[in-house]
Tab-separated table of C-alpha atoms in Angstrom:
chain	number	residue	atom	x	y	z
A	1	MET	CA	-1.276	27.335	30.922
A	2	THR	CA	2.199	25.926	31.063
A	3	SER	CA	4.967	27.291	29.183
A	4	LEU	CA	8.095	25.704	27.435
A	5	ASN	CA	10.046	26.383	30.245
A	6	ASP	CA	7.466	24.713	32.826
A	7	ARG	CA	7.339	21.771	30.507
A	8	VAL	CA	11.266	21.418	30.395
A	9	ARG	CA	11.060	21.975	34.254
A	10	ARG	CA	8.449	19.265	34.782
A	11	LEU	CA	10.544	16.507	32.751
A	12	ILE	CA	13.757	17.120	34.828
A	13	GLU	CA	11.619	16.746	38.162
A	14	ALA	CA	10.344	13.543	36.525
A	15	SER	CA	14.056	12.186	35.622
A	16	GLY	CA	14.894	12.338	39.299
A	17	LEU	CA	18.164	14.077	38.155
A	18	SER	CA	19.675	17.574	39.231
A	19	GLN	CA	19.475	20.259	36.518
A	20	GLY	CA	23.260	19.894	36.010
A	21	GLN	CA	22.975	15.700	35.805
A	22	PHE	CA	19.918	16.301	33.420
A	23	ALA	CA	21.802	19.004	31.384
A	24	GLU	CA	24.709	16.234	30.791
A	25	ALA	CA	22.473	13.383	30.243
A	26	VAL	CA	20.808	15.325	27.507
A	27	GLY	CA	24.062	16.475	25.985
A	28	LEU	CA	23.646	20.246	26.881
A	29	ASP	CA	25.754	22.830	28.119
A	30	ALA	CA	24.536	23.178	31.833
A	31	PRO	CA	24.920	27.089	31.965
A	32	LYS	CA	23.091	27.620	29.005
A	33	LEU	CA	20.619	25.203	30.235
A	34	SER	CA	19.964	27.373	33.124
A	35	LYS	CA	19.742	30.607	31.324
A	36	SER	CA	17.044	28.992	28.927
A	37	LEU	CA	14.900	28.068	31.757
A	38	SER	CA	15.227	31.552	33.331
A	39	GLY	CA	14.579	32.960	30.073
A	40	VAL	CA	17.849	34.996	29.305
A	41	ARG	CA	18.488	32.599	26.503
A	42	ARG	CA	16.198	31.009	23.985
A	43	PHE	CA	15.995	27.118	23.452
A	44	SER	CA	17.674	26.121	20.118
A	45	SER	CA	15.667	23.853	17.975
A	46	LEU	CA	18.455	21.454	18.731
A	47	ASP	CA	18.226	21.777	22.644
A	48	LEU	CA	14.610	20.695	22.123
A	49	ALA	CA	15.303	17.886	20.035
A	50	ARG	CA	17.847	16.586	22.428
A	51	ILE	CA	15.644	16.942	25.307
A	52	ALA	CA	12.308	15.501	23.715
A	53	GLU	CA	14.616	12.515	22.373
A	54	HIS	CA	16.076	11.934	26.007
A	55	ALA	CA	12.658	12.454	27.773
A	56	GLY	CA	10.567	10.389	25.393
A	57	ARG	CA	8.389	12.969	24.300
A	58	THR	CA	8.209	15.274	21.124
A	59	VAL	CA	8.897	18.424	20.096
A	60	ASP	CA	5.518	19.288	19.350
A	61	TRP	CA	4.511	18.460	22.754
A	62	LEU	CA	7.553	20.608	24.173
A	63	LEU	CA	6.135	23.671	22.213
A	64	THR	CA	2.522	23.490	22.444
A	65	GLY	CA	1.927	21.136	25.563
A	66	GLU	CA	-0.607	19.208	23.630
A	67	GLU	CA	-0.138	15.538	23.086
A	68	PRO	CA	-1.178	14.543	19.830
A	69	PRO	CA	-4.279	12.094	19.357
A	70	LEU	CA	-2.043	9.287	17.753
A	71	ALA	CA	-0.036	9.005	20.918
A	72	LEU	CA	-3.180	8.369	23.073
A	73	ALA	CA	-4.297	5.671	20.563
A	74	ALA	CA	-0.799	4.086	20.439
A	75	ARG	CA	-0.996	3.960	24.306
A	76	ALA	CA	-4.258	2.683	24.132
A	77	ALA	CA	-3.439	-0.167	21.590
A	78	ALA	CA	-0.632	-1.334	23.845
A	79	GLY	CA	-1.087	-5.153	24.028
A	80	SER	CA	-3.309	-5.466	21.227
A	81	PRO	CA	-2.656	-6.962	17.995
A	82	THR	CA	-2.416	-3.690	16.159
A	83	SER	CA	-0.239	-2.199	18.897
A	84	ALA	CA	3.120	-2.774	16.638
A	85	ALA	CA	1.149	-1.053	13.762
A	86	THR	CA	-0.024	1.977	15.761
A	87	GLN	CA	3.203	2.281	17.462
A	88	ALA	CA	5.291	2.464	14.361
A	89	ALA	CA	2.752	5.047	12.521
A	90	TYR	CA	2.928	7.184	15.602
A	91	GLU	CA	6.794	7.053	15.367
A	92	LEU	CA	6.664	8.186	11.668
A	93	VAL	CA	4.053	11.059	12.348
A	94	SER	CA	6.041	12.153	15.396
A	95	ILE	CA	9.418	12.604	13.292
A	96	ARG	CA	7.351	14.076	10.477
A	97	ALA	CA	5.655	16.596	12.954
A	98	GLY	CA	9.353	17.370	14.267
A	99	VAL	CA	10.709	18.074	10.743
A	100	ALA	CA	7.894	20.308	9.820
A	101	SER	CA	8.645	22.301	12.820
A	102	PHE	CA	11.944	23.226	11.448
A	103	GLY	CA	10.460	24.001	8.190
A	104	PHE	CA	10.728	20.856	6.382
A	105	LEU	CA	7.001	20.301	5.425
A	106	GLN	CA	5.853	17.403	3.759
A	107	PRO	CA	5.125	18.071	0.099
A	108	TRP	CA	1.399	16.446	0.405
A	109	ALA	CA	-0.203	17.434	-3.117
A	110	PRO	CA	-3.316	15.238	-3.518
A	111	PRO	CA	-5.695	16.032	-6.525
A	112	SER	CA	-9.069	17.606	-6.175
A	113	VAL	CA	-11.689	15.114	-5.460
A	114	PRO	CA	-14.975	15.835	-6.661
A	115	PRO	CA	-17.870	14.703	-4.375
A	116	LEU	CA	-18.175	11.090	-4.419
A	117	ARG	CA	-21.906	9.531	-5.500
A	118	GLY	CA	-23.161	6.402	-6.104
A	119	THR	CA	-22.283	2.776	-4.112
A	120	ASP	CA	-19.140	2.401	-2.432
A	121	VAL	CA	-17.767	0.279	-5.355
A	122	LYS	CA	-18.587	3.274	-7.752
A	123	GLN	CA	-16.844	5.797	-5.342
A	124	GLY	CA	-13.679	4.067	-5.630
A	125	ALA	CA	-13.522	3.472	-9.109
A	126	ASN	CA	-14.043	7.142	-9.588
A	127	LEU	CA	-11.582	8.280	-7.221
A	128	ALA	CA	-8.989	5.868	-8.771
A	129	GLU	CA	-9.882	7.469	-12.210
A	130	VAL	CA	-8.877	10.773	-10.395
A	131	ALA	CA	-5.882	9.663	-9.023
A	132	LEU	CA	-4.623	7.855	-11.969
A	133	ALA	CA	-4.995	11.493	-14.245
A	134	HIS	CA	-3.157	13.228	-11.500
A	135	LEU	CA	-0.302	10.634	-12.018
A	136	ARG	CA	-0.207	10.836	-15.866
A	137	ALA	CA	-0.186	14.335	-16.019
A	138	GLN	CA	3.224	13.939	-14.047
A	139	ASP	CA	4.139	11.118	-16.255
A	140	ILE	CA	4.334	8.696	-13.418
A	141	SER	CA	3.594	4.908	-13.637
A	142	VAL	CA	2.472	2.981	-10.847
A	143	VAL	CA	3.542	-0.398	-12.434
A	144	ASP	CA	7.226	-0.965	-11.197
A	145	ASP	CA	7.833	0.983	-7.928
A	146	LEU	CA	4.397	1.831	-6.315
A	147	ALA	CA	5.685	3.257	-3.037
A	148	GLY	CA	8.170	5.607	-4.887
A	149	ALA	CA	5.117	6.450	-7.251
A	150	ILE	CA	3.261	7.839	-4.673
A	151	GLU	CA	5.661	9.568	-2.775
A	152	GLN	CA	6.503	11.407	-6.026
A	153	GLY	CA	3.048	11.873	-7.410
A	154	PHE	CA	1.263	12.769	-4.091
A	155	GLY	CA	3.633	13.447	-1.543
A	156	ALA	CA	2.677	10.984	0.722
A	157	ASP	CA	5.314	9.174	3.308
A	158	VAL	CA	5.326	5.159	2.318
A	159	ALA	CA	7.090	2.762	4.539
A	160	ILE	CA	7.304	-1.078	4.708
A	161	VAL	CA	7.809	-2.351	7.805
A	162	PRO	CA	6.740	-5.390	10.195
A	163	LEU	CA	3.444	-4.577	11.365
A	164	GLY	CA	2.749	-7.492	13.806
A	165	ASP	CA	0.466	-10.792	13.177
A	166	GLY	CA	-2.490	-9.975	10.946
A	167	VAL	CA	-2.254	-6.646	10.119
A	168	ASP	CA	-1.611	-5.576	6.433
A	169	GLY	CA	-1.254	-1.874	6.674
A	170	LEU	CA	-2.435	1.449	7.898
A	171	ALA	CA	-3.207	5.181	6.892
A	172	ALA	CA	-2.301	7.990	9.227
A	173	SER	CA	-3.312	11.412	8.752
A	174	THR	CA	-2.590	14.553	10.619
A	175	GLU	CA	-1.779	18.128	10.040
A	176	THR	CA	1.556	17.828	9.178
A	177	ALA	CA	1.395	13.847	8.211
A	178	LYS	CA	0.073	11.633	5.730
A	179	ILE	CA	1.706	8.345	6.095
A	180	ILE	CA	1.098	4.694	4.523
A	181	LEU	CA	2.278	1.909	6.102
A	182	ALA	CA	2.505	-1.893	4.681
A	183	ALA	CA	3.564	-4.857	6.256
A	184	THR	CA	6.692	-6.784	4.967
A	185	THR	CA	5.600	-10.085	3.103
A	186	ALA	CA	6.574	-12.637	1.160
A	187	THR	CA	3.628	-12.121	-1.379
A	188	PRO	CA	4.521	-9.011	-3.245
A	189	TYR	CA	0.794	-8.737	-4.885
A	190	ARG	CA	-0.707	-8.618	-1.681
A	191	GLN	CA	1.508	-5.526	-0.578
A	192	ARG	CA	0.856	-3.564	-3.533
A	193	PHE	CA	-2.599	-3.822	-3.062
A	194	THR	CA	-2.347	-3.167	0.372
A	195	ILE	CA	-0.327	0.075	-0.431
A	196	ALA	CA	-3.176	1.134	-2.987
A	197	HIS	CA	-5.807	0.657	-0.527
A	198	GLU	CA	-4.403	2.959	2.192
A	199	LEU	CA	-3.751	5.548	-0.361
A	200	GLY	CA	-7.545	5.482	-1.255
A	201	HIS	CA	-8.317	5.906	2.778
A	202	LEU	CA	-6.063	9.187	2.725
A	203	LEU	CA	-7.544	10.425	-0.431
A	204	VAL	CA	-10.830	10.372	0.784
A	205	GLY	CA	-10.084	11.170	4.263
A	206	ASP	CA	-11.117	7.980	5.917
A	207	ASP	CA	-10.830	8.082	9.945
A	208	GLN	CA	-8.370	10.711	10.473
A	209	GLU	CA	-5.303	10.021	12.868
A	210	VAL	CA	-5.122	6.318	11.939
A	211	HIS	CA	-6.857	3.610	10.168
A	212	VAL	CA	-5.644	-0.041	10.582
A	213	ASP	CA	-6.291	-2.955	8.254
A	214	ARG	CA	-5.788	-6.114	9.711
A	215	ASP	CA	-7.041	-7.892	6.492
A	216	ILE	CA	-7.906	-6.024	3.578
A	217	PHE	CA	-9.674	-9.221	2.169
A	218	GLY	CA	-11.194	-10.239	5.261
A	219	PRO	CA	-15.231	-10.057	6.161
A	220	GLU	CA	-14.680	-6.673	6.882
A	221	SER	CA	-14.108	-5.355	3.490
A	222	LYS	CA	-17.340	-6.701	2.428
A	223	THR	CA	-19.444	-5.307	4.906
A	224	ALA	CA	-17.975	-2.059	5.978
A	225	GLY	CA	-18.512	0.863	3.191
A	226	THR	CA	-15.143	2.586	3.607
A	227	GLU	CA	-13.344	-0.709	3.149
A	228	ARG	CA	-15.383	-1.601	0.091
A	229	ARG	CA	-14.564	1.566	-1.278
A	230	ALA	CA	-10.646	1.321	-0.729
A	231	ASN	CA	-10.549	-2.092	-1.959
A	232	ALA	CA	-12.387	-0.921	-5.026
A	233	PHE	CA	-10.087	2.222	-5.508
A	234	ALA	CA	-7.140	-0.424	-5.125
A	235	ALA	CA	-8.592	-2.483	-7.841
A	236	ALA	CA	-9.388	0.243	-10.411
A	237	PHE	CA	-5.922	2.245	-9.423
A	238	LEU	CA	-3.671	-1.150	-10.111
A	239	MET	CA	-6.023	-2.454	-12.923
A	240	PRO	CA	-7.360	0.572	-14.768
A	241	GLU	CA	-10.645	0.193	-16.885
A	242	VAL	CA	-9.277	1.355	-19.943
A	243	GLU	CA	-6.229	-0.935	-20.067
A	244	LEU	CA	-8.386	-3.903	-19.126
A	245	ARG	CA	-10.555	-3.399	-22.150
A	246	ALA	CA	-7.920	-2.778	-24.556
A	247	ALA	CA	-6.531	-6.303	-23.350
A	248	VAL	CA	-9.724	-8.121	-23.689
A	249	PRO	CA	-11.332	-6.421	-26.595
A	250	ALA	CA	-13.902	-9.271	-27.466
A	251	GLY	CA	-14.624	-10.125	-23.914
A	252	ARG	CA	-12.059	-13.360	-24.052
A	253	ILE	CA	-9.059	-14.218	-22.976
A	254	ASP	CA	-6.607	-17.478	-23.067
A	255	GLU	CA	-4.874	-18.620	-19.860
A	256	ALA	CA	-1.529	-17.283	-21.570
A	257	GLY	CA	-2.872	-13.915	-22.487
A	258	PHE	CA	-4.212	-14.026	-18.796
A	259	CYS	CA	-1.168	-14.746	-17.240
A	260	ALA	CA	0.956	-12.203	-19.281
A	261	LEU	CA	-1.786	-9.445	-18.228
A	262	ALA	CA	-1.652	-10.263	-14.601
A	263	VAL	CA	2.817	-10.135	-14.584
A	264	SER	CA	2.509	-6.860	-16.507
A	265	LEU	CA	0.158	-5.314	-14.074
A	266	GLN	CA	1.706	-7.066	-11.072
A	267	VAL	CA	-1.462	-8.140	-9.600
A	268	SER	CA	-2.500	-11.792	-8.475
A	269	PRO	CA	-4.668	-14.093	-10.826
A	270	SER	CA	-7.219	-13.813	-8.210
A	271	ALA	CA	-7.510	-9.803	-8.032
A	272	LEU	CA	-7.356	-9.788	-11.864
A	273	ALA	CA	-10.105	-12.425	-12.417
A	274	TYR	CA	-12.292	-10.775	-9.806
A	275	ARG	CA	-11.693	-7.378	-11.402
A	276	LEU	CA	-12.259	-8.695	-15.093
A	277	LYS	CA	-15.477	-10.095	-13.770
A	278	GLY	CA	-16.891	-7.036	-12.327
A	279	LEU	CA	-16.273	-5.433	-15.652
A	280	ASP	CA	-18.221	-8.301	-17.595
A	281	LEU	CA	-15.057	-9.209	-19.333
A	282	ILE	CA	-15.316	-12.957	-18.525
A	283	ASP	CA	-18.022	-14.849	-16.881
A	284	GLY	CA	-18.218	-16.426	-13.655
A	285	MET	CA	-16.566	-19.814	-15.042
A	286	ALA	CA	-13.523	-18.360	-16.587
A	287	GLN	CA	-13.036	-16.144	-13.126
A	288	ALA	CA	-12.842	-19.344	-11.292
A	289	ARG	CA	-10.828	-21.359	-13.722
A	290	LEU	CA	-8.288	-18.034	-14.033
A	291	GLY	CA	-8.440	-17.010	-10.627
A	292	GLY	CA	-7.558	-20.284	-9.289
A	293	LEU	CA	-3.912	-19.663	-10.751
A	294	SER	CA	-1.079	-18.957	-8.828
A	295	ALA	CA	1.190	-16.114	-9.077
A	296	LYS	CA	3.988	-18.593	-9.668
A	297	HIS	CA	2.255	-20.599	-12.385
A	298	ALA	CA	1.680	-16.951	-14.078
A	299	ALA	CA	5.330	-15.801	-13.798
A	300	ALA	CA	6.458	-19.352	-14.913
A	301	LYS	CA	4.102	-19.003	-18.156
A	302	THR	CA	5.318	-16.003	-19.127
A	303	GLY	CA	9.019	-16.569	-18.167
A	304	ALA	CA	8.954	-13.956	-15.439
A	305	THR	CA	10.231	-16.316	-12.354
A	306	ALA	CA	12.893	-14.234	-12.023
A	307	ALA	CA	10.977	-10.958	-11.843
A	308	LEU	CA	8.703	-12.553	-9.506
A	309	VAL	CA	11.788	-13.597	-7.106
A	310	ALA	CA	12.910	-9.953	-7.141
A	311	GLN	CA	9.570	-8.730	-6.238
A	312	ALA	CA	9.409	-10.908	-3.342
A	313	SER	CA	12.596	-9.870	-2.117
A	314	ALA	CA	11.765	-6.138	-2.229
A	315	ALA	CA	8.283	-7.067	-0.472
A	316	ALA	CA	10.076	-8.897	2.477
A	317	ALA	CA	12.398	-6.081	2.881
A	318	MET	CA	11.991	-2.875	5.135
A	319	ARG	CA	11.587	0.163	3.303
A	320	PRO	CA	11.825	3.547	5.004
A	321	PRO	CA	9.724	6.545	3.767
A	322	ALA	CA	12.360	8.317	1.271
A	323	LEU	CA	10.834	11.649	1.624
A	324	LEU	CA	10.620	11.848	5.499
A	325	THR	CA	14.278	10.172	5.430
A	326	ARG	CA	15.350	12.935	2.890
A	327	ASP	CA	13.683	15.695	5.387
A	328	ALA	CA	15.109	14.034	8.696
A	329	PHE	CA	18.831	13.948	7.288
A	330	ALA	CA	18.239	17.707	6.186
A	331	ALA	CA	17.330	18.791	9.416
A	332	PHE	CA	20.116	17.007	10.920
A	333	GLU	CA	22.796	18.470	8.590
A	334	GLN	CA	21.503	21.698	9.118
A	335	GLY	CA	21.853	21.606	12.630
A	336	HIS	CA	18.051	21.366	13.825
A	337	THR	CA	17.951	17.841	15.117
A	338	THR	CA	20.268	14.971	16.052
A	339	ILE	CA	21.071	12.183	14.081
A	340	ARG	CA	18.590	9.740	15.978
A	341	PRO	CA	15.383	10.363	13.850
A	342	TYR	CA	17.290	9.561	10.732
A	343	ALA	CA	18.945	6.516	12.346
A	344	ARG	CA	15.352	5.360	13.492
A	345	LEU	CA	14.001	5.706	10.162
A	346	LEU	CA	16.760	3.671	8.784
A	347	GLY	CA	16.570	1.098	11.571
A	348	GLN	CA	19.994	1.667	12.714
A	349	ASP	CA	20.457	1.459	16.544
A	350	ASP	CA	24.147	2.207	16.635
A	351	THR	CA	24.132	5.897	15.968
A	352	ASP	CA	27.927	6.468	16.606
A	353	ARG	CA	28.490	4.000	13.795
A	354	LEU	CA	26.252	5.677	11.315
A	355	LEU	CA	27.914	9.094	12.208
A	356	ALA	CA	31.087	7.613	11.205
A	357	ASP	CA	29.957	6.073	8.047
A	358	LEU	CA	28.345	9.639	7.093
A	359	ALA	CA	31.631	11.296	7.979
A	360	GLY	CA	33.680	8.962	5.887
A	361	ALA	CA	31.358	8.609	2.936
A	362	GLY	CA	30.580	12.565	2.819
A	363	SER	CA	26.747	11.992	2.205
A	364	PRO	CA	24.043	9.096	3.429
A	365	GLU	CA	24.820	6.815	0.212
A	366	GLY	CA	24.889	3.424	2.220
A	367	SER	CA	21.933	2.472	-0.077
A	368	SER	CA	19.010	4.366	-2.314
A	369	ASP	CA	17.284	5.164	0.939
A	370	GLY	CA	20.301	6.391	2.837
A	371	ALA	CA	21.212	3.350	4.837
A	372	SER	CA	24.625	2.549	5.643
A	373	PRO	CA	26.298	-0.690	3.883
A	374	GLU	CA	25.952	-2.938	7.069
A	375	THR	CA	22.074	-1.871	7.311
A	376	THR	CA	21.613	-2.672	3.668
A	377	ARG	CA	23.372	-6.117	3.857
A	378	GLN	CA	21.549	-7.030	7.206
A	379	ARG	CA	17.905	-5.915	5.069
A	380	ARG	CA	19.133	-8.581	2.471
A	381	ARG	CA	19.650	-11.202	4.821
A	382	THR	CA	16.251	-10.825	6.527
A	383	THR	CA	14.289	-11.423	2.948
A	384	VAL	CA	16.063	-15.120	2.573
A	385	ALA	CA	13.822	-16.991	4.700
A	386	ALA	CA	10.613	-14.999	3.707
A	387	ILE	CA	11.212	-15.805	-0.034
A	388	ARG	CA	11.728	-19.393	0.385
A	389	SER	CA	8.242	-19.449	2.386
A	390	PHE	CA	6.873	-17.414	-0.696
A	391	PHE	CA	7.952	-20.429	-2.945
A	392	ASP	CA	7.273	-23.012	-0.679
A	393	GLU	CA	3.440	-22.235	-0.447
A	394	ASP	CA	0.665	-21.442	-2.868
A	395	GLU	CA	-0.494	-17.866	-2.844
A	396	ALA	CA	-3.812	-17.043	-0.929
A	397	VAL	CA	-6.792	-15.862	-3.028
A	398	GLU	CA	-7.160	-12.332	-2.808
A	399	SER	CA	-11.096	-11.966	-3.894
């Protein structure tokens, strides 16, 4: 069994530096490092954070000597189509574990889920009813800011980042972290469905550690039980049965009413038509006719094109997890860690610039998630090409 001091010594040896050079590289006082290694002085939380960052390790590894399974998964996925997604999940889980070690615990508060029975589709629908009741009790709506609603209502960390070709999203679950990642995209309704889909995985406990979804509407979604359940959950969560039956009381709906319903729920026409057919509110012919409409057509039909542009812009932009960003900044502000975890969450490489921005503003108010003004401007610039692509191409059918 190795101790914390043994692990630090091992990192110093692996670096090829002398103890004094290592201290200088890490930003520690050499005499203090020497006293800590000899047992005269305890390593501070900031010392551990600096050592971990410099050595490419985690504070959790320094303290326990154990490598998280997600770290092994990230290495195993290197070079594969899921590499970027798994690495992104590992980074967020590592930051969450780090701030948790300083007392900033994730406020994960899922509803009590009764035993799930019946088919996969029935299980997903029943789970959605439980989740929606949990949010209604807190007066939280999922219509506008779905990621924010999930963070506020369940305490999960939700981030929107590039995940690599073909990956829609993933859910990661550890003792200290519950993470949802969704890919940046020019198709906002697909992204909303992905976020809800991943929430379903988290609530039911599918594939602890990491569950990567390369295509939530691909063949696996129709054959794998966990995927069918997650898709059924997402459909019922975003398109509640009680609301649909109220909107289509006679089992009939014309194109104008259908488009208005799709726009109000912020779902694609194909997903809505599929859901209505599943509830026997429309027949197969109506599903084919209405489900073939595009989101652009529905928006134009209801005068909501500007709203769809805004949604596409938001979906194409990176979104750091608000709860984790808040906790990482608090850990830095209280002297437990460096600015780097907070900067990484914001996608800010220039930590000196970020520190200067924070010193000038007095608080992380560059944007609603704490990004600096320059970072916010860069995010806006990156959305233009994606939005143009969205309006140049028809939306893919999502049934």
